[in-house]
Amino acid sequence: MAAGRTPGAAPDGGDVPPSVRHLLVDAAARTLGDLDAALVPAGLQRVRAFAPRRRATAGAAPLWRALLDDAGFRHAVAVAWSREHDPAPGAPQPSGAGDAVEPPDAAPCRTDDETTPAPDVTGSAGETAGAPGTPAAVREAAAGAFLLRPDGWETAVERARALDEELSSERSARAETTRLRRERDQLAARVDELRTALREAAARADAATAEV
């Protein structure tokens, strides 16, 4: 969790890793297409008019901003997410997950007294993406936690961020290893060329000496 943040407060967008943000924006784009026109936030009216495949790309910035700033829209996306991912019994769900989405003004607000178990990123939240604990599962758990806001949800987001940083470091290390091996092979080839040239020069010198 970012320093100085009040538990349950709206997150800074920079705290959510790009991989999780991508999942959230995709979910928001799908939800926007199914949302009643009267419930669409003003900033997303134009995005809703986009073709379905364009919403998550051309409308990524306003969709993400709405997820951060509009509790009603985030609630609608959370309801749709819960239906799509079929959470296990007892898993945190948004109020009204089984009912029609309410207007933003009527969306329930989470209070400090409402506590639910922290999401387990190795649990059922990521089963649709692969075995528990895989990167895909961790990212889906983080996306679900961001939307559903159980107590301690920031931990799941932080875990996904740390995982992405670790994977990025590993990719960088592999790329650097590949680069060094390529340079080594190039240097070895150059050494072989120089040795061949040296042998040929020595042979010519020997031949010239023999003719004298």
mmCIF file with all atom_site columns, N, CA and C in Angstrom, residues 113-178:
data_model
loop_
_atom_site.group_PDB
_atom_site.id
_atom_site.type_symbol
_atom_site.label_atom_id
_atom_site.label_alt_id
_atom_site.label_comp_id
_atom_site.label_asym_id
_atom_site.label_entity_id
_atom_site.label_seq_id
_atom_site.pdbx_PDB_ins_code
_atom_site.Cartn_x
_atom_site.Cartn_y
_atom_site.Cartn_z
_atom_site.occupancy
_atom_site.B_iso_or_equiv
_atom_site.pdbx_formal_charge
_atom_site.auth_seq_id
_atom_site.auth_comp_id
_atom_site.auth_asym_id
_atom_site.auth_atom_id
_atom_site.pdbx_PDB_model_num
ATOM 1   N N  . ASP A 1 113 ? -16.352 0.499   8.718   1.00 0.00 ? 113 ASP A N  1
ATOM 2   C CA . ASP A 1 113 ? -16.877 -0.563  9.568   1.00 0.00 ? 113 ASP A CA 1
ATOM 3   C C  . ASP A 1 113 ? -17.164 -1.827  8.790   1.00 0.00 ? 113 ASP A C  1
ATOM 4   N N  . GLU A 1 114 ? -17.235 -1.706  7.449   1.00 0.00 ? 114 GLU A N  1
ATOM 5   C CA . GLU A 1 114 ? -17.521 -2.874  6.629   1.00 0.00 ? 114 GLU A CA 1
ATOM 6   C C  . GLU A 1 114 ? -16.224 -3.568  6.283   1.00 0.00 ? 114 GLU A C  1
ATOM 7   N N  . THR A 1 115 ? -15.996 -4.701  6.855   1.00 0.00 ? 115 THR A N  1
ATOM 8   C CA . THR A 1 115 ? -14.755 -5.422  6.605   1.00 0.00 ? 115 THR A CA 1
ATOM 9   C C  . THR A 1 115 ? -15.073 -6.771  6.021   1.00 0.00 ? 115 THR A C  1
ATOM 10  N N  . THR A 1 116 ? -14.285 -7.170  5.030   1.00 0.00 ? 116 THR A N  1
ATOM 11  C CA . THR A 1 116 ? -14.390 -8.485  4.422   1.00 0.00 ? 116 THR A CA 1
ATOM 12  C C  . THR A 1 116 ? -13.002 -9.057  4.326   1.00 0.00 ? 116 THR A C  1
ATOM 13  N N  . PRO A 1 117 ? -12.878 -10.380 4.230   1.00 0.00 ? 117 PRO A N  1
ATOM 14  C CA . PRO A 1 117 ? -11.545 -10.991 4.208   1.00 0.00 ? 117 PRO A CA 1
ATOM 15  C C  . PRO A 1 117 ? -10.727 -10.486 3.042   1.00 0.00 ? 117 PRO A C  1
ATOM 16  N N  . ALA A 1 118 ? -9.434  -10.344 3.254   1.00 0.00 ? 118 ALA A N  1
ATOM 17  C CA . ALA A 1 118 ? -8.532  -9.942  2.179   1.00 0.00 ? 118 ALA A CA 1
ATOM 18  C C  . ALA A 1 118 ? -8.481  -11.033 1.134   1.00 0.00 ? 118 ALA A C  1
ATOM 19  N N  . PRO A 1 119 ? -8.400  -10.670 -0.152  1.00 0.00 ? 119 PRO A N  1
ATOM 20  C CA . PRO A 1 119 ? -8.378  -11.684 -1.204  1.00 0.00 ? 119 PRO A CA 1
ATOM 21  C C  . PRO A 1 119 ? -7.093  -12.480 -1.176  1.00 0.00 ? 119 PRO A C  1
ATOM 22  N N  . ASP A 1 120 ? -7.215  -13.772 -1.438  1.00 0.00 ? 120 ASP A N  1
ATOM 23  C CA . ASP A 1 120 ? -6.050  -14.636 -1.524  1.00 0.00 ? 120 ASP A CA 1
ATOM 24  C C  . ASP A 1 120 ? -5.705  -14.784 -2.987  1.00 0.00 ? 120 ASP A C  1
ATOM 25  N N  . VAL A 1 121 ? -4.558  -14.248 -3.411  1.00 0.00 ? 121 VAL A N  1
ATOM 26  C CA . VAL A 1 121 ? -4.214  -14.263 -4.834  1.00 0.00 ? 121 VAL A CA 1
ATOM 27  C C  . VAL A 1 121 ? -3.917  -15.658 -5.331  1.00 0.00 ? 121 VAL A C  1
ATOM 28  N N  . THR A 1 122 ? -3.820  -16.625 -4.460  1.00 0.00 ? 122 THR A N  1
ATOM 29  C CA . THR A 1 122 ? -3.621  -17.993 -4.907  1.00 0.00 ? 122 THR A CA 1
ATOM 30  C C  . THR A 1 122 ? -4.930  -18.757 -4.892  1.00 0.00 ? 122 THR A C  1
ATOM 31  N N  . GLY A 1 123 ? -6.051  -18.028 -4.665  1.00 0.00 ? 123 GLY A N  1
ATOM 32  C CA . GLY A 1 123 ? -7.337  -18.681 -4.555  1.00 0.00 ? 123 GLY A CA 1
ATOM 33  C C  . GLY A 1 123 ? -8.094  -18.685 -5.857  1.00 0.00 ? 123 GLY A C  1
ATOM 34  N N  . SER A 1 124 ? -9.444  -18.808 -5.729  1.00 0.00 ? 124 SER A N  1
ATOM 35  C CA . SER A 1 124 ? -10.276 -19.034 -6.899  1.00 0.00 ? 124 SER A CA 1
ATOM 36  C C  . SER A 1 124 ? -10.368 -17.838 -7.819  1.00 0.00 ? 124 SER A C  1
ATOM 37  N N  . ALA A 1 125 ? -9.972  -16.648 -7.347  1.00 0.00 ? 125 ALA A N  1
ATOM 38  C CA . ALA A 1 125 ? -10.117 -15.461 -8.191  1.00 0.00 ? 125 ALA A CA 1
ATOM 39  C C  . ALA A 1 125 ? -9.346  -15.581 -9.484  1.00 0.00 ? 125 ALA A C  1
ATOM 40  N N  . GLY A 1 126 ? -8.277  -16.395 -9.525  1.00 0.00 ? 126 GLY A N  1
ATOM 41  C CA . GLY A 1 126 ? -7.486  -16.491 -10.735 1.00 0.00 ? 126 GLY A CA 1
ATOM 42  C C  . GLY A 1 126 ? -7.592  -17.822 -11.434 1.00 0.00 ? 126 GLY A C  1
ATOM 43  N N  . GLU A 1 127 ? -8.512  -18.691 -11.009 1.00 0.00 ? 127 GLU A N  1
ATOM 44  C CA . GLU A 1 127 ? -8.566  -20.025 -11.574 1.00 0.00 ? 127 GLU A CA 1
ATOM 45  C C  . GLU A 1 127 ? -8.908  -20.008 -13.048 1.00 0.00 ? 127 GLU A C  1
ATOM 46  N N  . THR A 1 128 ? -9.684  -19.006 -13.485 1.00 0.00 ? 128 THR A N  1
ATOM 47  C CA . THR A 1 128 ? -10.053 -18.968 -14.893 1.00 0.00 ? 128 THR A CA 1
ATOM 48  C C  . THR A 1 128 ? -8.866  -18.663 -15.778 1.00 0.00 ? 128 THR A C  1
ATOM 49  N N  . ALA A 1 129 ? -7.797  -18.112 -15.205 1.00 0.00 ? 129 ALA A N  1
ATOM 50  C CA . ALA A 1 129 ? -6.642  -17.731 -16.011 1.00 0.00 ? 129 ALA A CA 1
ATOM 51  C C  . ALA A 1 129 ? -5.515  -18.741 -15.915 1.00 0.00 ? 129 ALA A C  1
ATOM 52  N N  . GLY A 1 130 ? -5.655  -19.754 -15.071 1.00 0.00 ? 130 GLY A N  1
ATOM 53  C CA . GLY A 1 130 ? -4.588  -20.727 -14.930 1.00 0.00 ? 130 GLY A CA 1
ATOM 54  C C  . GLY A 1 130 ? -4.489  -21.202 -13.504 1.00 0.00 ? 130 GLY A C  1
ATOM 55  N N  . ALA A 1 131 ? -3.433  -21.950 -13.220 1.00 0.00 ? 131 ALA A N  1
ATOM 56  C CA . ALA A 1 131 ? -3.250  -22.492 -11.884 1.00 0.00 ? 131 ALA A CA 1
ATOM 57  C C  . ALA A 1 131 ? -3.068  -21.370 -10.876 1.00 0.00 ? 131 ALA A C  1
ATOM 58  N N  . PRO A 1 132 ? -3.560  -21.576 -9.643  1.00 0.00 ? 132 PRO A N  1
ATOM 59  C CA . PRO A 1 132 ? -3.381  -20.558 -8.608  1.00 0.00 ? 132 PRO A CA 1
ATOM 60  C C  . PRO A 1 132 ? -1.911  -20.211 -8.432  1.00 0.00 ? 132 PRO A C  1
ATOM 61  N N  . GLY A 1 133 ? -1.636  -18.928 -8.273  1.00 0.00 ? 133 GLY A N  1
ATOM 62  C CA . GLY A 1 133 ? -0.266  -18.489 -8.054  1.00 0.00 ? 133 GLY A CA 1
ATOM 63  C C  . GLY A 1 133 ? 0.466   -18.121 -9.324  1.00 0.00 ? 133 GLY A C  1
ATOM 64  N N  . THR A 1 134 ? -0.104  -18.429 -10.495 1.00 0.00 ? 134 THR A N  1
ATOM 65  C CA . THR A 1 134 ? 0.535   -18.036 -11.747 1.00 0.00 ? 134 THR A CA 1
ATOM 66  C C  . THR A 1 134 ? 0.393   -16.527 -11.926 1.00 0.00 ? 134 THR A C  1
ATOM 67  N N  . PRO A 1 135 ? 1.233   -15.910 -12.770 1.00 0.00 ? 135 PRO A N  1
ATOM 68  C CA . PRO A 1 135 ? 1.102   -14.465 -12.984 1.00 0.00 ? 135 PRO A CA 1
ATOM 69  C C  . PRO A 1 135 ? -0.304  -14.048 -13.395 1.00 0.00 ? 135 PRO A C  1
ATOM 70  N N  . ALA A 1 136 ? -0.934  -14.823 -14.286 1.00 0.00 ? 136 ALA A N  1
ATOM 71  C CA . ALA A 1 136 ? -2.285  -14.465 -14.724 1.00 0.00 ? 136 ALA A CA 1
ATOM 72  C C  . ALA A 1 136 ? -3.263  -14.500 -13.562 1.00 0.00 ? 136 ALA A C  1
ATOM 73  N N  . ALA A 1 137 ? -3.119  -15.503 -12.686 1.00 0.00 ? 137 ALA A N  1
ATOM 74  C CA . ALA A 1 137 ? -4.009  -15.617 -11.536 1.00 0.00 ? 137 ALA A CA 1
ATOM 75  C C  . ALA A 1 137 ? -3.802  -14.469 -10.564 1.00 0.00 ? 137 ALA A C  1
ATOM 76  N N  . VAL A 1 138 ? -2.547  -14.100 -10.329 1.00 0.00 ? 138 VAL A N  1
ATOM 77  C CA . VAL A 1 138 ? -2.248  -12.992 -9.415  1.00 0.00 ? 138 VAL A CA 1
ATOM 78  C C  . VAL A 1 138 ? -2.827  -11.690 -9.957  1.00 0.00 ? 138 VAL A C  1
ATOM 79  N N  . ARG A 1 139 ? -2.703  -11.477 -11.261 1.00 0.00 ? 139 ARG A N  1
ATOM 80  C CA . ARG A 1 139 ? -3.225  -10.238 -11.854 1.00 0.00 ? 139 ARG A CA 1
ATOM 81  C C  . ARG A 1 139 ? -4.743  -10.192 -11.804 1.00 0.00 ? 139 ARG A C  1
ATOM 82  N N  . GLU A 1 140 ? -5.399  -11.324 -12.070 1.00 0.00 ? 140 GLU A N  1
ATOM 83  C CA . GLU A 1 140 ? -6.856  -11.336 -12.003 1.00 0.00 ? 140 GLU A CA 1
ATOM 84  C C  . GLU A 1 140 ? -7.334  -11.124 -10.573 1.00 0.00 ? 140 GLU A C  1
ATOM 85  N N  . ALA A 1 141 ? -6.624  -11.702 -9.611  1.00 0.00 ? 141 ALA A N  1
ATOM 86  C CA . ALA A 1 141 ? -6.990  -11.490 -8.213  1.00 0.00 ? 141 ALA A CA 1
ATOM 87  C C  . ALA A 1 141 ? -6.860  -10.018 -7.842  1.00 0.00 ? 141 ALA A C  1
ATOM 88  N N  . ALA A 1 142 ? -5.811  -9.369  -8.359  1.00 0.00 ? 142 ALA A N  1
ATOM 89  C CA . ALA A 1 142 ? -5.611  -7.945  -8.078  1.00 0.00 ? 142 ALA A CA 1
ATOM 90  C C  . ALA A 1 142 ? -6.715  -7.106  -8.712  1.00 0.00 ? 142 ALA A C  1
ATOM 91  N N  . ALA A 1 143 ? -7.095  -7.441  -9.941  1.00 0.00 ? 143 ALA A N  1
ATOM 92  C CA . ALA A 1 143 ? -8.168  -6.700  -10.608 1.00 0.00 ? 143 ALA A CA 1
ATOM 93  C C  . ALA A 1 143 ? -9.482  -6.858  -9.850  1.00 0.00 ? 143 ALA A C  1
ATOM 94  N N  . GLY A 1 144 ? -9.770  -8.096  -9.432  1.00 0.00 ? 144 GLY A N  1
ATOM 95  C CA . GLY A 1 144 ? -10.988 -8.324  -8.666  1.00 0.00 ? 144 GLY A CA 1
ATOM 96  C C  . GLY A 1 144 ? -10.973 -7.587  -7.340  1.00 0.00 ? 144 GLY A C  1
ATOM 97  N N  . ALA A 1 145 ? -9.810  -7.571  -6.685  1.00 0.00 ? 145 ALA A N  1
ATOM 98  C CA . ALA A 1 145 ? -9.696  -6.871  -5.406  1.00 0.00 ? 145 ALA A CA 1
ATOM 99  C C  . ALA A 1 145 ? -9.898  -5.368  -5.586  1.00 0.00 ? 145 ALA A C  1
ATOM 100 N N  . PHE A 1 146 ? -9.341  -4.815  -6.654  1.00 0.00 ? 146 PHE A N  1
ATOM 101 C CA . PHE A 1 146 ? -9.508  -3.384  -6.938  1.00 0.00 ? 146 PHE A CA 1
ATOM 102 C C  . PHE A 1 146 ? -10.986 -3.032  -7.082  1.00 0.00 ? 146 PHE A C  1
ATOM 103 N N  . LEU A 1 147 ? -11.735 -3.903  -7.745  1.00 0.00 ? 147 LEU A N  1
ATOM 104 C CA . LEU A 1 147 ? -13.146 -3.622  -7.991  1.00 0.00 ? 147 LEU A CA 1
ATOM 105 C C  . LEU A 1 147 ? -14.023 -3.894  -6.775  1.00 0.00 ? 147 LEU A C  1
ATOM 106 N N  . LEU A 1 148 ? -13.778 -5.018  -6.105  1.00 0.00 ? 148 LEU A N  1
ATOM 107 C CA . LEU A 1 148 ? -14.648 -5.447  -5.014  1.00 0.00 ? 148 LEU A CA 1
ATOM 108 C C  . LEU A 1 148 ? -14.322 -4.783  -3.682  1.00 0.00 ? 148 LEU A C  1
ATOM 109 N N  . ARG A 1 149 ? -13.082 -4.306  -3.545  1.00 0.00 ? 149 ARG A N  1
ATOM 110 C CA . ARG A 1 149 ? -12.622 -3.579  -2.369  1.00 0.00 ? 149 ARG A CA 1
ATOM 111 C C  . ARG A 1 149 ? -12.847 -4.322  -1.042  1.00 0.00 ? 149 ARG A C  1
ATOM 112 N N  . PRO A 1 150 ? -12.424 -5.589  -0.928  1.00 0.00 ? 150 PRO A N  1
ATOM 113 C CA . PRO A 1 150 ? -12.466 -6.231  0.383   1.00 0.00 ? 150 PRO A CA 1
ATOM 114 C C  . PRO A 1 150 ? -11.433 -5.585  1.289   1.00 0.00 ? 150 PRO A C  1
ATOM 115 N N  . ASP A 1 151 ? -11.515 -5.858  2.570   1.00 0.00 ? 151 ASP A N  1
ATOM 116 C CA . ASP A 1 151 ? -10.533 -5.311  3.497   1.00 0.00 ? 151 ASP A CA 1
ATOM 117 C C  . ASP A 1 151 ? -9.151  -5.817  3.105   1.00 0.00 ? 151 ASP A C  1
ATOM 118 N N  . GLY A 1 152 ? -8.195  -4.907  2.987   1.00 0.00 ? 152 GLY A N  1
ATOM 119 C CA . GLY A 1 152 ? -6.843  -5.294  2.608   1.00 0.00 ? 152 GLY A CA 1
ATOM 120 C C  . GLY A 1 152 ? -6.657  -5.507  1.122   1.00 0.00 ? 152 GLY A C  1
ATOM 121 N N  . TRP A 1 153 ? -7.569  -4.969  0.302   1.00 0.00 ? 153 TRP A N  1
ATOM 122 C CA . TRP A 1 153 ? -7.485  -5.209  -1.143  1.00 0.00 ? 153 TRP A CA 1
ATOM 123 C C  . TRP A 1 153 ? -6.197  -4.666  -1.745  1.00 0.00 ? 153 TRP A C  1
ATOM 124 N N  . GLU A 1 154 ? -5.640  -3.625  -1.107  1.00 0.00 ? 154 GLU A N  1
ATOM 125 C CA . GLU A 1 154 ? -4.417  -3.025  -1.642  1.00 0.00 ? 154 GLU A CA 1
ATOM 126 C C  . GLU A 1 154 ? -3.264  -4.027  -1.689  1.00 0.00 ? 154 GLU A C  1
ATOM 127 N N  . THR A 1 155 ? -3.296  -5.009  -0.766  1.00 0.00 ? 155 THR A N  1
ATOM 128 C CA . THR A 1 155 ? -2.228  -6.012  -0.718  1.00 0.00 ? 155 THR A CA 1
ATOM 129 C C  . THR A 1 155 ? -2.186  -6.825  -2.008  1.00 0.00 ? 155 THR A C  1
ATOM 130 N N  . ALA A 1 156 ? -3.362  -7.174  -2.536  1.00 0.00 ? 156 ALA A N  1
ATOM 131 C CA . ALA A 1 156 ? -3.412  -7.947  -3.779  1.00 0.00 ? 156 ALA A CA 1
ATOM 132 C C  . ALA A 1 156 ? -2.864  -7.138  -4.943  1.00 0.00 ? 156 ALA A C  1
ATOM 133 N N  . VAL A 1 157 ? -3.182  -5.842  -4.973  1.00 0.00 ? 157 VAL A N  1
ATOM 134 C CA . VAL A 1 157 ? -2.671  -4.980  -6.037  1.00 0.00 ? 157 VAL A CA 1
ATOM 135 C C  . VAL A 1 157 ? -1.160  -4.837  -5.922  1.00 0.00 ? 157 VAL A C  1
ATOM 136 N N  . GLU A 1 158 ? -0.679  -4.670  -4.696  1.00 0.00 ? 158 GLU A N  1
ATOM 137 C CA . GLU A 1 158 ? 0.764   -4.538  -4.479  1.00 0.00 ? 158 GLU A CA 1
ATOM 138 C C  . GLU A 1 158 ? 1.491   -5.821  -4.861  1.00 0.00 ? 158 GLU A C  1
ATOM 139 N N  . ARG A 1 159 ? 0.876   -6.962  -4.585  1.00 0.00 ? 159 ARG A N  1
ATOM 140 C CA . ARG A 1 159 ? 1.495   -8.242  -4.935  1.00 0.00 ? 159 ARG A CA 1
ATOM 141 C C  . ARG A 1 159 ? 1.630   -8.370  -6.449  1.00 0.00 ? 159 ARG A C  1
ATOM 142 N N  . ALA A 1 160 ? 0.614   -7.940  -7.172  1.00 0.00 ? 160 ALA A N  1
ATOM 143 C CA . ALA A 1 160 ? 0.686   -7.984  -8.636  1.00 0.00 ? 160 ALA A CA 1
ATOM 144 C C  . ALA A 1 160 ? 1.754   -7.028  -9.151  1.00 0.00 ? 160 ALA A C  1
ATOM 145 N N  . ARG A 1 161 ? 1.838   -5.854  -8.535  1.00 0.00 ? 161 ARG A N  1
ATOM 146 C CA . ARG A 1 161 ? 2.851   -4.885  -8.963  1.00 0.00 ? 161 ARG A CA 1
ATOM 147 C C  . ARG A 1 161 ? 4.253   -5.438  -8.733  1.00 0.00 ? 161 ARG A C  1
ATOM 148 N N  . ALA A 1 162 ? 4.474   -6.037  -7.547  1.00 0.00 ? 162 ALA A N  1
ATOM 149 C CA . ALA A 1 162 ? 5.784   -6.610  -7.238  1.00 0.00 ? 162 ALA A CA 1
ATOM 150 C C  . ALA A 1 162 ? 6.113   -7.755  -8.192  1.00 0.00 ? 162 ALA A C  1
ATOM 151 N N  . LEU A 1 163 ? 5.104   -8.565  -8.515  1.00 0.00 ? 163 LEU A N  1
ATOM 152 C CA . LEU A 1 163 ? 5.319   -9.675  -9.447  1.00 0.00 ? 163 LEU A CA 1
ATOM 153 C C  . LEU A 1 163 ? 5.721   -9.153  -10.815 1.00 0.00 ? 163 LEU A C  1
ATOM 154 N N  . ASP A 1 164 ? 5.033   -8.126  -11.300 1.00 0.00 ? 164 ASP A N  1
ATOM 155 C CA . ASP A 1 164 ? 5.363   -7.577  -12.614 1.00 0.00 ? 164 ASP A CA 1
ATOM 156 C C  . ASP A 1 164 ? 6.768   -6.999  -12.630 1.00 0.00 ? 164 ASP A C  1
ATOM 157 N N  . GLU A 1 165 ? 7.158   -6.350  -11.532 1.00 0.00 ? 165 GLU A N  1
ATOM 158 C CA . GLU A 1 165 ? 8.518   -5.807  -11.460 1.00 0.00 ? 165 GLU A CA 1
ATOM 159 C C  . GLU A 1 165 ? 9.546   -6.936  -11.481 1.00 0.00 ? 165 GLU A C  1
ATOM 160 N N  . GLU A 1 166 ? 9.244   -8.013  -10.764 1.00 0.00 ? 166 GLU A N  1
ATOM 161 C CA . GLU A 1 166 ? 10.164  -9.157  -10.742 1.00 0.00 ? 166 GLU A CA 1
ATOM 162 C C  . GLU A 1 166 ? 10.286  -9.783  -12.126 1.00 0.00 ? 166 GLU A C  1
ATOM 163 N N  . LEU A 1 167 ? 9.142   -9.967  -12.793 1.00 0.00 ? 167 LEU A N  1
ATOM 164 C CA . LEU A 1 167 ? 9.169   -10.556 -14.132 1.00 0.00 ? 167 LEU A CA 1
ATOM 165 C C  . LEU A 1 167 ? 9.886   -9.644  -15.117 1.00 0.00 ? 167 LEU A C  1
ATOM 166 N N  . SER A 1 168 ? 9.692   -8.338  -14.961 1.00 0.00 ? 168 SER A N  1
ATOM 167 C CA . SER A 1 168 ? 10.378  -7.388  -15.836 1.00 0.00 ? 168 SER A CA 1
ATOM 168 C C  . SER A 1 168 ? 11.884  -7.457  -15.634 1.00 0.00 ? 168 SER A C  1
ATOM 169 N N  . SER A 1 169 ? 12.302  -7.578  -14.369 1.00 0.00 ? 169 SER A N  1
ATOM 170 C CA . SER A 1 169 ? 13.734  -7.698  -14.079 1.00 0.00 ? 169 SER A CA 1
ATOM 171 C C  . SER A 1 169 ? 14.305  -8.972  -14.681 1.00 0.00 ? 169 SER A C  1
ATOM 172 N N  . GLU A 1 170 ? 13.530  -10.058 -14.594 1.00 0.00 ? 170 GLU A N  1
ATOM 173 C CA . GLU A 1 170 ? 13.989  -11.324 -15.165 1.00 0.00 ? 170 GLU A CA 1
ATOM 174 C C  . GLU A 1 170 ? 14.117  -11.215 -16.682 1.00 0.00 ? 170 GLU A C  1
ATOM 175 N N  . ARG A 1 171 ? 13.145  -10.558 -17.318 1.00 0.00 ? 171 ARG A N  1
ATOM 176 C CA . ARG A 1 171 ? 13.226  -10.382 -18.778 1.00 0.00 ? 171 ARG A CA 1
ATOM 177 C C  . ARG A 1 171 ? 14.435  -9.540  -19.153 1.00 0.00 ? 171 ARG A C  1
ATOM 178 N N  . SER A 1 172 ? 14.688  -8.496  -18.369 1.00 0.00 ? 172 SER A N  1
ATOM 179 C CA . SER A 1 172 ? 15.848  -7.643  -18.647 1.00 0.00 ? 172 SER A CA 1
ATOM 180 C C  . SER A 1 172 ? 17.141  -8.423  -18.484 1.00 0.00 ? 172 SER A C  1
ATOM 181 N N  . ALA A 1 173 ? 17.192  -9.262  -17.444 1.00 0.00 ? 173 ALA A N  1
ATOM 182 C CA . ALA A 1 173 ? 18.392  -10.062 -17.209 1.00 0.00 ? 173 ALA A CA 1
ATOM 183 C C  . ALA A 1 173 ? 18.613  -11.050 -18.349 1.00 0.00 ? 173 ALA A C  1
ATOM 184 N N  . ARG A 1 174 ? 17.519  -11.674 -18.821 1.00 0.00 ? 174 ARG A N  1
ATOM 185 C CA . ARG A 1 174 ? 17.652  -12.610 -19.940 1.00 0.00 ? 174 ARG A CA 1
ATOM 186 C C  . ARG A 1 174 ? 18.103  -11.888 -21.204 1.00 0.00 ? 174 ARG A C  1
ATOM 187 N N  . ALA A 1 175 ? 17.547  -10.701 -21.426 1.00 0.00 ? 175 ALA A N  1
ATOM 188 C CA . ALA A 1 175 ? 17.941  -9.932  -22.609 1.00 0.00 ? 175 ALA A CA 1
ATOM 189 C C  . ALA A 1 175 ? 19.411  -9.541  -22.536 1.00 0.00 ? 175 ALA A C  1
ATOM 190 N N  . GLU A 1 176 ? 19.867  -9.152  -21.339 1.00 0.00 ? 176 GLU A N  1
ATOM 191 C CA . GLU A 1 176 ? 21.272  -8.781  -21.174 1.00 0.00 ? 176 GLU A CA 1
ATOM 192 C C  . GLU A 1 176 ? 22.177  -9.990  -21.375 1.00 0.00 ? 176 GLU A C  1
ATOM 193 N N  . THR A 1 177 ? 21.751  -11.146 -20.862 1.00 0.00 ? 177 THR A N  1
ATOM 194 C CA . THR A 1 177 ? 22.532  -12.369 -21.057 1.00 0.00 ? 177 THR A CA 1
ATOM 195 C C  . THR A 1 177 ? 22.632  -12.711 -22.539 1.00 0.00 ? 177 THR A C  1
ATOM 196 N N  . THR A 1 178 ? 21.516  -12.585 -23.245 1.00 0.00 ? 178 THR A N  1
ATOM 197 C CA . THR A 1 178 ? 21.512  -12.850 -24.685 1.00 0.00 ? 178 THR A CA 1
ATOM 198 C C  . THR A 1 178 ? 22.448  -11.895 -25.420 1.00 0.00 ? 178 THR A C  1
#
